[in-house]
CSV table of C-alpha atoms in Angstrom, one decimal:
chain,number,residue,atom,x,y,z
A,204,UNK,CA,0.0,0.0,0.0
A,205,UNK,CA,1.2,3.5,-1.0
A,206,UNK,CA,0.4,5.3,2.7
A,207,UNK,CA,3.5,3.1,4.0
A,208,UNK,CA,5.4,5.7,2.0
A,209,UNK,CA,6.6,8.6,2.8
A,210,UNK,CA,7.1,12.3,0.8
A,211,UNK,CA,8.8,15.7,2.1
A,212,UNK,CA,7.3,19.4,0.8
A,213,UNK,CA,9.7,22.6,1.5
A,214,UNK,CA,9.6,26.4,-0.2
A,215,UNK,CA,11.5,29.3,1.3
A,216,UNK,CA,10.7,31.0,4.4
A,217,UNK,CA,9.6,34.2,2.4
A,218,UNK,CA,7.5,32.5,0.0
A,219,UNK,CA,5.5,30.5,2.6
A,220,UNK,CA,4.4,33.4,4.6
A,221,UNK,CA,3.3,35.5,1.3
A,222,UNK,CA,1.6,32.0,0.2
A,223,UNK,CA,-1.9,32.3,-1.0
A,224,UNK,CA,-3.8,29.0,0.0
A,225,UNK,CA,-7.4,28.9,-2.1
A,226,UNK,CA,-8.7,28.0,1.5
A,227,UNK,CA,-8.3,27.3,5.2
A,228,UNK,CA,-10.7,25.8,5.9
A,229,UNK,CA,-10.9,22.4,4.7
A,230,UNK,CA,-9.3,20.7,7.8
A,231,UNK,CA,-12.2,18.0,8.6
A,232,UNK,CA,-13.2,15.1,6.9
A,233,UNK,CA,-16.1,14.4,4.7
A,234,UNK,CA,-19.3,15.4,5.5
A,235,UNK,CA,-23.0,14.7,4.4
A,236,UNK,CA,-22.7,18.3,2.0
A,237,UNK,CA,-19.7,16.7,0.0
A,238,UNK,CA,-21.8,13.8,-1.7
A,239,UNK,CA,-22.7,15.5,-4.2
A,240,UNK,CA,-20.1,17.0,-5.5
A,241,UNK,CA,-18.4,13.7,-5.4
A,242,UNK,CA,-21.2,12.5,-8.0
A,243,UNK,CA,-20.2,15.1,-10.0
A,244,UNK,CA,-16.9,14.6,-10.3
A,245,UNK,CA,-17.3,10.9,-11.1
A,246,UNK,CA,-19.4,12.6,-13.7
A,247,UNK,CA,-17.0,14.3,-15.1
A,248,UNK,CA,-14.3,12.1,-15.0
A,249,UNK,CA,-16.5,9.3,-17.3
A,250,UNK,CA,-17.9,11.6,-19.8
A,251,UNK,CA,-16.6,14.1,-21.8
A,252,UNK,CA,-20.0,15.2,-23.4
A,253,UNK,CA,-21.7,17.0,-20.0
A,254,UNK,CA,-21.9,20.3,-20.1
A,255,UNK,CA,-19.2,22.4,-17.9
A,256,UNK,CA,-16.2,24.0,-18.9
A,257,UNK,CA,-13.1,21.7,-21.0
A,258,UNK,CA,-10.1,21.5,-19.9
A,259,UNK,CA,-6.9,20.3,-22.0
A,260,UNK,CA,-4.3,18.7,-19.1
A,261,UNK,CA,-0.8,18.0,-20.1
A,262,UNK,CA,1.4,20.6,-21.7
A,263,UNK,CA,3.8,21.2,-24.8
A,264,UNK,CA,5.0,17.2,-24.9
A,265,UNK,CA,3.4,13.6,-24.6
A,266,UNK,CA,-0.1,12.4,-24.9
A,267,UNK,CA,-2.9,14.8,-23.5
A,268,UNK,CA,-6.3,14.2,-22.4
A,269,UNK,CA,-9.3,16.8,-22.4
A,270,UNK,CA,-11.6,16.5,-19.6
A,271,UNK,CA,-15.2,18.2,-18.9
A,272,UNK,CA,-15.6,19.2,-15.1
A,273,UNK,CA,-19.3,20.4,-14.6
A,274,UNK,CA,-17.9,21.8,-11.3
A,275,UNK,CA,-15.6,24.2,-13.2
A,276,UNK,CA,-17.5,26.5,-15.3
A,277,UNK,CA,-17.2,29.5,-12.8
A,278,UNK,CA,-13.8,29.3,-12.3
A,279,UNK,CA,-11.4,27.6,-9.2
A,280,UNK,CA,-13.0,26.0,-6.5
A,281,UNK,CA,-12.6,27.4,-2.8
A,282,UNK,CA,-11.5,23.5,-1.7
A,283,UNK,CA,-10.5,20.7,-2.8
A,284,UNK,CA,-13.5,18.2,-3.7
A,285,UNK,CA,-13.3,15.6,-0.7
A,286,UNK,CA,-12.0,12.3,-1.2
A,287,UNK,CA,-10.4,13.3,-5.1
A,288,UNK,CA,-8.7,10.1,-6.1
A,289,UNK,CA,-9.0,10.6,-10.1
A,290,UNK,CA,-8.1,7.2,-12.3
A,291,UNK,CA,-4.6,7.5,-13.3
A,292,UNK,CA,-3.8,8.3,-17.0
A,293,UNK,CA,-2.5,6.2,-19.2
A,294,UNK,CA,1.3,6.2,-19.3
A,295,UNK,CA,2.8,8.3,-22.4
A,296,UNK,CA,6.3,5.9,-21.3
A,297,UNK,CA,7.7,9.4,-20.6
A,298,UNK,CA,8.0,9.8,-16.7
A,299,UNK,CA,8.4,14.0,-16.5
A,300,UNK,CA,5.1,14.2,-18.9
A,301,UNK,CA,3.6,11.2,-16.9
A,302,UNK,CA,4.4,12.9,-13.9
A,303,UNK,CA,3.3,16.7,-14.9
A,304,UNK,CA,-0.2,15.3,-16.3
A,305,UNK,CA,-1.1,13.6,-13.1
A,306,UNK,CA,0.0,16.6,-11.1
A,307,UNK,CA,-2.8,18.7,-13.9
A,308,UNK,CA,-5.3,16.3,-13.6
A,309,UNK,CA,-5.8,16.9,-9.8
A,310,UNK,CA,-5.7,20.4,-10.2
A,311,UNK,CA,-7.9,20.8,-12.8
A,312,UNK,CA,-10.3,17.1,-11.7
A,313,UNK,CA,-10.3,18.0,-8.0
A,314,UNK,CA,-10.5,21.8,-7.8
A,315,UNK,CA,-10.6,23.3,-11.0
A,316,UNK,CA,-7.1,25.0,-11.2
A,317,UNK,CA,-5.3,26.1,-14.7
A,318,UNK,CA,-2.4,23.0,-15.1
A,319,UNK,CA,1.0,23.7,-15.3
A,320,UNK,CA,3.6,24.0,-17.8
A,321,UNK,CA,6.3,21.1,-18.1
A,322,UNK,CA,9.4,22.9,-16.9
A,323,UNK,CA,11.4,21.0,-19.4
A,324,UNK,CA,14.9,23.0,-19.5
A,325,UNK,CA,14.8,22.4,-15.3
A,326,UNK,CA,14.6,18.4,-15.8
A,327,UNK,CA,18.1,17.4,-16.7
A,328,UNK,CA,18.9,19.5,-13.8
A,329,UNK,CA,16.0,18.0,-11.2
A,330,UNK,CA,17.4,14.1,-12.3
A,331,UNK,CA,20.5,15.5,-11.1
A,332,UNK,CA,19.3,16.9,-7.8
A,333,UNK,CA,17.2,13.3,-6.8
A,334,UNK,CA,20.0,11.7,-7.1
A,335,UNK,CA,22.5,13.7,-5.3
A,336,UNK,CA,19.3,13.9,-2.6
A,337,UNK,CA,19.3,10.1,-2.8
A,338,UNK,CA,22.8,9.9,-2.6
A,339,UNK,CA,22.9,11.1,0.6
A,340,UNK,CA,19.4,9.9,1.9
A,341,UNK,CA,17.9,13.6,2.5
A,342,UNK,CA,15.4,15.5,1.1
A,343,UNK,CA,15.6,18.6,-0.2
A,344,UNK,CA,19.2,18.6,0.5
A,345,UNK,CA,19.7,20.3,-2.8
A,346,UNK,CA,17.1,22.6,-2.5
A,347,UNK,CA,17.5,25.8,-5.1
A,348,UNK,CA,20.3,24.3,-7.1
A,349,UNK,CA,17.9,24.1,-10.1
A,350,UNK,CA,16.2,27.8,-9.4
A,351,UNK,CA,13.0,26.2,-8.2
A,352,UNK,CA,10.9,28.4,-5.3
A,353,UNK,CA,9.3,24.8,-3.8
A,354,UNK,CA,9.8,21.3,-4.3
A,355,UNK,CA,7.7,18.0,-3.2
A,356,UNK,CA,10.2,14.8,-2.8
A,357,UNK,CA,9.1,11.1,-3.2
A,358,UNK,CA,11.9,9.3,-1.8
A,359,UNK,CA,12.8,6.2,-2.2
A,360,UNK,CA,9.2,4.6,-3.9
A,361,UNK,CA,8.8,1.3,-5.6
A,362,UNK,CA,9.0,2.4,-9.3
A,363,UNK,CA,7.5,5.1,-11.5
A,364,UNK,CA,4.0,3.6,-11.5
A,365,UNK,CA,4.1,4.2,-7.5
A,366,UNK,CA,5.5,7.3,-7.8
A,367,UNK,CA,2.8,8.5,-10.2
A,368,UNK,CA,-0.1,7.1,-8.6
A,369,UNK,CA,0.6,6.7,-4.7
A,370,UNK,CA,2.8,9.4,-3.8
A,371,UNK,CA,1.2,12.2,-5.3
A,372,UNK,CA,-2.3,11.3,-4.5
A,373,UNK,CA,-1.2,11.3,-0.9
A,374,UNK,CA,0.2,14.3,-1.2
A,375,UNK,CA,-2.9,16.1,-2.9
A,376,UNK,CA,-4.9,14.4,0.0
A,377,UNK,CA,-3.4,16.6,2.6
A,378,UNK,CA,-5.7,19.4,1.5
A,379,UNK,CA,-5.0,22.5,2.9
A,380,UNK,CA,-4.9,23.9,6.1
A,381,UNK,CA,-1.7,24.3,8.5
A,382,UNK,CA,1.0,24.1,9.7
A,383,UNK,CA,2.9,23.6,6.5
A,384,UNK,CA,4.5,21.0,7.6
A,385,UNK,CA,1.4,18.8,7.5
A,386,UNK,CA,0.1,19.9,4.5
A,387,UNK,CA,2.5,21.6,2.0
A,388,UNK,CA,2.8,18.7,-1.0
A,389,UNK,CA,-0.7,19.8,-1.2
A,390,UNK,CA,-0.1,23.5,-1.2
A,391,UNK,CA,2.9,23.3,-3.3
A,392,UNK,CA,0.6,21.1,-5.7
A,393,UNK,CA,-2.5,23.5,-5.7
A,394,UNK,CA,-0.7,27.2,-5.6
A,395,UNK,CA,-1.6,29.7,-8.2
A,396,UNK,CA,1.8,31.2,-7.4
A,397,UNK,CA,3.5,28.3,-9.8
A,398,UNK,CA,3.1,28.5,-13.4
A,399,UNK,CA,5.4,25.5,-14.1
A,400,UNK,CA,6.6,22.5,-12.7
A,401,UNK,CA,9.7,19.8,-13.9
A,402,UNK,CA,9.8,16.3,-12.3
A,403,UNK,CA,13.2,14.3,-11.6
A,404,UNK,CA,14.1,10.8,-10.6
A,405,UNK,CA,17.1,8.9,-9.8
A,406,UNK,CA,16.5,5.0,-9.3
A,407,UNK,CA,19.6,4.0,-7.1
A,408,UNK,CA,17.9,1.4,-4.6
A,409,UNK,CA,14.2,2.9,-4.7
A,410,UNK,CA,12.8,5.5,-7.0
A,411,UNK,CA,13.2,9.2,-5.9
A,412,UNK,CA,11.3,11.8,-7.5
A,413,UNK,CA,11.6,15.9,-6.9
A,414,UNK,CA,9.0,17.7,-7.9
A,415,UNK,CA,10.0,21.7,-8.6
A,416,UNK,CA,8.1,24.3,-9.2
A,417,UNK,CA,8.5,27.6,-10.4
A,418,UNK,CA,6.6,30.9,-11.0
């Protein structure tokens, strides 16, 4: 099971306290109110001919996939839908694009947000940085070498596939809320502050991914 895994969020000092979180409040579980917007996402994540507002997840490389979201045609939601586990795409066999659509598809499937760009010229770099994190078993240890302003880390996962579908749906499911420490994969994941994001990995006894965003 993926929740026997673990993941690590950091972003400066600065850009944490001038952090815009969509919401606060979002800190309990689900309640009786949340049912149906869980219908509707299951609605829109099976049909692509309901009525909403389109949008295309993925960016300049790799397969992409257009999705209708009923629940998006006024624009970002406040919170997270509750309980957003979205299938996973099918691979394109290219783990940055595999990587940047899943992180898309939550934003856009689960709360509505614009995607992000594939930070491509930032990947060599963020393969780089994993490694030398994995080399030396901590993470973020390399944090800023590749000009990123926050970074999610996957250490040490069973393979890509994990990577792709366990460790970044647990970190979505934080929601928001704080402290930061609790919470900011999912802030990191969900901030309008980011307009791009690259994913690394080095596979050197366990995959390890860093995920870094940048305005």
């Amino acid at each position: 099971m993926y929740n026997a895994q673990t993941a690590y969020a950091t972003l400066p000092f600065f850009l944490f306290m001038g952090l815009t979180v969509l919401s606060n409040t979002a800190c309990g579980g689900k309640d009786d109110a949340d049912d149906s917007a869980t219908t509707l996402l299951t609605s829109a994540t099976t049909t692509s001919t309901t009525t909403g507002t389109t949008q295309t997840t993925g960016t300049s490389t790799g397969t992409t996939s257009t999705t209708t979201n009923p629940l998006c045609a006024n624009g970002p939601l406040a919170e997270p839908i509750p309980s957003c586990a979205p299938p996973v795409p099918a691979s394109t066999g290219d783990f940055g694009q595999d990587c940047v659509d899943r992180i898309n598809q939550f934003r856009w499937e689960c709360q509505c947000l614009p995607p992000l760009a594939r930070w491509t010229e930032a990947e060599d770099c963020t393969d780089q940085q994993s490694a030398d994190d994995q080399a030396v078993n901590g993470a973020h240890a390399n944090f800023g070498a590749c000009g990123e302003s926050a970074q999610n880390t996957c250490p040490n996962w069973s393979n890509d596939e994990q990577v792709i579908d366990g460790c970044l749906q647990m970190m979505w499911d934080e929601g928001p809320c704080e402290p930061f420490i609790e919470h900011g994969h999912y802030i990191n994941m969900s901030s309008l502050s980011y307009s791009k994001v690259a994913c690394g990995q080095s596979d050197s006894g366990g995959l390890w991914s860093n995920q870094n965003f940048a305005p």
